[in-house]
């Protein structure tokens, strides 16, 4: 009793593969994480299924750390890396030290991002919008900015119609093509609608004393964290807003 399992297995000379009996904790961990050892894929069961399940739950709990608060989980679901677009994750394996980082291997921010810093940064930007809703405005789009190709196609249609013998099938193709090009060139009205929706929410909204899950969920599409640790909010209308107060 009291001996590590890898030491006991090595002492007893139990092989983990042919002619190899030098067990270590990593080999045992790999076994405990592989479901074939509890009888899957026609392998004989070595580890009881309930033991395998309990170990898997324990490993998962240790790798994830403490469960996230509702506020932090809300931010996590929308947080992405500004450098590569991959989701951000929270490294909370240590109870005394947590940090947010890009889930792409090897990409870290030079400045540690803590839970408190993340909550405060997002709340500061939301408060900046509350005090100045004009931040939500998008540049005015050009109304029906038709391309040169559209103008040429329209002239082509007119010339075809002036001919004594009209090829109706060909003209139909030209008209459909011209209509499609015009449709693409027309300004997308959805961002304007979403901007008016955002303005209705933020105008007259009382300043936040703490992070608001409801306001965040209703108005923010993404939390973009740059490689230098600076933070932006991409609102549901596509507008990117940074915390100007935090900029140097």
Short mmCIF file of C-alpha atoms in Angstrom, two decimals:
data_model
loop_
_atom_site.label_atom_id
_atom_site.label_comp_id
_atom_site.label_asym_id
_atom_site.label_seq_id
_atom_site.Cartn_x
_atom_site.Cartn_y
_atom_site.Cartn_z
CA UNK A 1 0.00 0.00 0.00
CA UNK A 2 1.13 3.53 -0.70
CA UNK A 3 3.28 2.63 -3.73
CA UNK A 4 2.48 4.41 -7.02
CA UNK A 5 0.73 2.02 -9.46
CA UNK A 6 3.49 2.37 -12.08
CA UNK A 7 6.06 1.20 -9.50
CA UNK A 8 3.95 -1.81 -8.51
CA UNK A 9 3.41 -2.85 -12.14
CA UNK A 10 7.13 -2.53 -12.92
CA UNK A 11 8.12 -4.50 -9.79
CA UNK A 12 5.70 -7.31 -10.68
CA UNK A 13 7.14 -7.44 -14.22
CA UNK A 14 3.78 -6.93 -15.90
CA UNK A 15 4.45 -5.96 -19.55
CA UNK A 16 2.60 -3.04 -21.15
CA UNK A 17 3.88 -4.26 -24.53
CA UNK A 18 6.05 -7.16 -25.62
CA UNK A 19 9.29 -7.30 -23.58
CA UNK A 20 8.63 -3.87 -21.98
CA UNK A 21 7.85 -3.63 -18.27
CA UNK A 22 9.16 -0.13 -17.43
CA UNK A 23 5.85 1.51 -16.50
CA UNK A 24 5.50 5.24 -15.80
CA UNK A 25 2.60 7.54 -14.92
CA UNK A 26 2.19 8.75 -18.52
CA UNK A 27 1.64 5.21 -19.81
CA UNK A 28 -0.97 4.60 -17.12
CA UNK A 29 -2.69 7.90 -17.94
CA UNK A 30 -2.85 6.96 -21.63
CA UNK A 31 -4.52 3.67 -20.69
CA UNK A 32 -7.04 5.41 -18.44
CA UNK A 33 -7.95 7.79 -21.30
CA UNK A 34 -8.39 5.06 -23.94
CA UNK A 35 -11.86 3.47 -23.96
CA UNK A 36 -10.60 0.29 -25.66
CA UNK A 37 -9.23 -0.84 -22.28
CA UNK A 38 -12.73 -1.05 -20.80
CA UNK A 39 -13.86 -3.45 -23.54
CA UNK A 40 -14.52 -1.32 -26.63
CA UNK A 41 -13.61 -2.28 -30.22
CA UNK A 42 -13.52 -6.01 -29.35
CA UNK A 43 -10.67 -5.56 -26.86
CA UNK A 44 -10.84 -7.59 -23.62
CA UNK A 45 -11.86 -5.35 -20.68
CA UNK A 46 -8.92 -4.49 -18.41
CA UNK A 47 -10.44 -1.48 -16.64
CA UNK A 48 -14.03 -1.63 -15.23
CA UNK A 49 -16.37 0.74 -17.10
CA UNK A 50 -17.41 2.61 -13.93
CA UNK A 51 -13.74 3.16 -13.00
CA UNK A 52 -12.99 4.41 -16.52
CA UNK A 53 -15.95 6.85 -16.36
CA UNK A 54 -14.94 8.16 -12.93
CA UNK A 55 -11.34 8.71 -14.06
CA UNK A 56 -12.47 10.47 -17.27
CA UNK A 57 -14.67 12.84 -15.24
CA UNK A 58 -11.79 13.58 -12.85
CA UNK A 59 -9.34 14.25 -15.71
CA UNK A 60 -11.88 16.55 -17.40
CA UNK A 61 -12.48 18.46 -14.18
CA UNK A 62 -8.75 18.97 -13.59
CA UNK A 63 -8.10 20.16 -17.15
CA UNK A 64 -10.98 22.66 -17.08
CA UNK A 65 -10.42 23.99 -13.58
CA UNK A 66 -13.26 25.58 -11.61
CA UNK A 67 -16.63 25.98 -13.40
CA UNK A 68 -17.05 29.40 -15.03
CA UNK A 69 -19.48 31.93 -13.63
CA UNK A 70 -22.50 32.74 -15.80
CA UNK A 71 -20.98 36.14 -16.66
CA UNK A 72 -17.62 34.71 -17.76
CA UNK A 73 -19.26 31.86 -19.66
CA UNK A 74 -21.33 34.43 -21.57
CA UNK A 75 -18.15 36.28 -22.59
CA UNK A 76 -16.30 33.04 -23.39
CA UNK A 77 -18.99 32.03 -25.89
CA UNK A 78 -18.28 35.17 -27.95
CA UNK A 79 -14.52 35.70 -27.37
CA UNK A 80 -12.18 35.27 -30.35
CA UNK A 81 -8.53 36.04 -31.13
CA UNK A 82 -8.07 39.21 -33.17
CA UNK A 83 -4.93 37.75 -34.80
CA UNK A 84 -6.27 34.45 -36.10
CA UNK A 85 -10.03 34.33 -35.38
CA UNK A 86 -9.79 31.21 -33.19
CA UNK A 87 -11.88 31.06 -30.02
CA UNK A 88 -10.41 32.34 -26.77
CA UNK A 89 -10.29 30.02 -23.75
CA UNK A 90 -9.73 30.35 -20.02
CA UNK A 91 -6.81 28.54 -18.43
CA UNK A 92 -8.04 28.03 -14.88
CA UNK A 93 -6.16 24.91 -13.82
CA UNK A 94 -4.66 26.82 -10.90
CA UNK A 95 -7.12 28.23 -8.36
CA UNK A 96 -4.75 31.11 -7.59
CA UNK A 97 -3.86 32.02 -11.18
CA UNK A 98 -6.22 32.20 -14.16
CA UNK A 99 -5.55 33.64 -17.60
CA UNK A 100 -7.38 33.99 -20.90
CA UNK A 101 -5.55 33.00 -24.07
CA UNK A 102 -6.06 32.05 -27.70
CA UNK A 103 -6.85 28.35 -28.05
CA UNK A 104 -4.43 28.13 -31.00
CA UNK A 105 -1.34 26.41 -29.67
CA UNK A 106 1.51 28.75 -28.73
CA UNK A 107 -0.38 32.04 -29.13
CA UNK A 108 -0.41 34.09 -25.92
CA UNK A 109 -0.89 37.78 -25.12
CA UNK A 110 2.11 39.62 -23.61
CA UNK A 111 -0.15 40.97 -20.87
CA UNK A 112 -2.02 38.46 -18.71
CA UNK A 113 -5.80 38.75 -19.02
CA UNK A 114 -7.56 37.88 -15.75
CA UNK A 115 -11.26 37.26 -15.14
CA UNK A 116 -11.61 40.65 -13.46
CA UNK A 117 -9.77 42.48 -16.25
CA UNK A 118 -11.99 40.86 -18.90
CA UNK A 119 -15.24 41.70 -17.09
CA UNK A 120 -14.11 45.28 -16.45
CA UNK A 121 -12.96 45.86 -20.05
CA UNK A 122 -16.25 44.65 -21.55
CA UNK A 123 -18.28 46.64 -19.00
CA UNK A 124 -16.22 49.79 -19.70
CA UNK A 125 -16.97 49.56 -23.43
CA UNK A 126 -20.68 49.02 -22.81
CA UNK A 127 -20.69 52.08 -20.51
CA UNK A 128 -18.83 54.11 -23.16
CA UNK A 129 -21.62 53.27 -25.63
CA UNK A 130 -24.31 54.14 -23.07
CA UNK A 131 -22.74 57.59 -22.56
CA UNK A 132 -22.15 58.10 -26.31
CA UNK A 133 -24.51 55.97 -28.46
CA UNK A 134 -23.22 57.67 -31.64
CA UNK A 135 -20.32 55.17 -31.41
CA UNK A 136 -22.78 52.64 -32.85
CA UNK A 137 -23.30 54.58 -36.10
CA UNK A 138 -21.97 53.07 -39.31
CA UNK A 139 -20.62 55.11 -42.27
CA UNK A 140 -23.46 56.04 -44.65
CA UNK A 141 -23.49 53.61 -47.57
CA UNK A 142 -23.62 54.83 -51.16
CA UNK A 143 -27.18 54.48 -52.40
CA UNK A 144 -27.47 52.19 -55.44
CA UNK A 145 -23.87 52.59 -56.49
CA UNK A 146 -24.08 50.86 -59.83
CA UNK A 147 -20.88 49.58 -61.37
CA UNK A 148 -19.59 50.37 -64.85
CA UNK A 149 -20.63 46.86 -65.91
CA UNK A 150 -24.26 47.63 -65.00
CA UNK A 151 -24.24 50.79 -67.12
CA UNK A 152 -22.69 48.93 -70.06
CA UNK A 153 -25.28 46.13 -69.80
CA UNK A 154 -28.14 48.67 -69.75
CA UNK A 155 -26.78 50.30 -72.92
CA UNK A 156 -26.40 46.86 -74.51
CA UNK A 157 -30.06 46.05 -73.72
CA UNK A 158 -31.20 49.33 -75.28
CA UNK A 159 -29.22 48.65 -78.46
CA UNK A 160 -30.68 45.14 -78.72
CA UNK A 161 -34.22 46.50 -78.34
CA UNK A 162 -33.63 49.00 -81.15
CA UNK A 163 -32.78 46.24 -83.64
CA UNK A 164 -35.35 45.30 -86.26
CA UNK A 165 -35.12 41.62 -85.27
CA UNK A 166 -35.15 41.23 -81.51
CA UNK A 167 -33.69 38.11 -79.85
CA UNK A 168 -36.05 37.93 -76.87
CA UNK A 169 -34.23 35.05 -75.13
CA UNK A 170 -30.91 36.89 -75.30
CA UNK A 171 -32.49 40.11 -74.01
CA UNK A 172 -34.07 38.20 -71.11
CA UNK A 173 -30.63 36.91 -70.14
CA UNK A 174 -29.21 40.45 -70.28
CA UNK A 175 -32.07 41.85 -68.19
CA UNK A 176 -31.74 39.14 -65.52
CA UNK A 177 -27.98 39.64 -65.39
CA UNK A 178 -28.37 43.40 -65.06
CA UNK A 179 -30.99 43.02 -62.30
CA UNK A 180 -28.70 40.67 -60.34
CA UNK A 181 -25.79 43.12 -60.63
CA UNK A 182 -28.00 45.99 -59.44
CA UNK A 183 -29.21 43.93 -56.49
CA UNK A 184 -25.62 43.20 -55.44
CA UNK A 185 -24.73 46.88 -55.75
CA UNK A 186 -27.64 48.05 -53.59
CA UNK A 187 -26.81 48.93 -50.00
CA UNK A 188 -27.50 46.20 -47.46
CA UNK A 189 -30.21 47.58 -45.19
CA UNK A 190 -29.82 45.00 -42.39
CA UNK A 191 -26.90 46.79 -40.63
CA UNK A 192 -28.96 50.01 -40.59
CA UNK A 193 -31.90 48.17 -39.04
CA UNK A 194 -29.63 46.58 -36.42
CA UNK A 195 -28.05 49.98 -35.68
CA UNK A 196 -31.49 51.46 -34.97
CA UNK A 197 -32.20 48.46 -32.74
CA UNK A 198 -28.96 49.07 -30.82
CA UNK A 199 -29.65 52.79 -30.46
CA UNK A 200 -33.08 52.01 -29.00
CA UNK A 201 -31.42 49.78 -26.38
CA UNK A 202 -28.51 52.06 -25.42
CA UNK A 203 -30.13 55.51 -25.54
CA UNK A 204 -31.35 56.29 -22.05
CA UNK A 205 -29.89 53.09 -20.58
CA UNK A 206 -28.57 53.69 -17.04
CA UNK A 207 -24.79 53.30 -16.58
CA UNK A 208 -23.70 49.82 -15.55
CA UNK A 209 -22.27 49.29 -12.08
CA UNK A 210 -21.30 45.72 -13.04
CA UNK A 211 -21.28 43.49 -16.11
CA UNK A 212 -24.78 42.93 -17.51
CA UNK A 213 -25.38 39.54 -19.14
CA UNK A 214 -28.65 40.69 -20.71
CA UNK A 215 -27.23 43.84 -22.32
CA UNK A 216 -24.16 41.92 -23.50
CA UNK A 217 -26.15 39.03 -25.01
CA UNK A 218 -28.63 41.36 -26.75
CA UNK A 219 -26.09 43.70 -28.34
CA UNK A 220 -22.66 42.08 -28.76
CA UNK A 221 -21.74 39.63 -31.52
CA UNK A 222 -18.07 39.04 -30.65
CA UNK A 223 -15.42 39.97 -28.11
CA UNK A 224 -12.22 40.45 -30.14
CA UNK A 225 -8.99 40.20 -28.13
CA UNK A 226 -5.92 41.49 -29.98
CA UNK A 227 -2.47 39.91 -29.75
CA UNK A 228 -1.33 42.79 -27.49
CA UNK A 229 -4.19 42.11 -25.06
CA UNK A 230 -6.36 45.06 -26.15
CA UNK A 231 -10.06 44.33 -26.41
CA UNK A 232 -12.80 45.29 -28.88
CA UNK A 233 -16.52 44.59 -29.02
CA UNK A 234 -18.07 43.73 -32.39
CA UNK A 235 -21.69 44.79 -32.04
CA UNK A 236 -24.56 42.97 -33.79
CA UNK A 237 -24.51 45.59 -36.58
CA UNK A 238 -20.84 44.81 -37.30
CA UNK A 239 -19.38 47.97 -35.70
CA UNK A 240 -16.09 47.40 -33.84
CA UNK A 241 -15.71 49.52 -30.70
CA UNK A 242 -12.63 49.72 -28.45
CA UNK A 243 -12.41 51.06 -24.93
CA UNK A 244 -10.86 54.47 -25.66
CA UNK A 245 -10.37 55.20 -21.96
CA UNK A 246 -8.02 52.25 -21.73
CA UNK A 247 -5.88 53.28 -24.69
CA UNK A 248 -2.57 55.00 -24.17
#
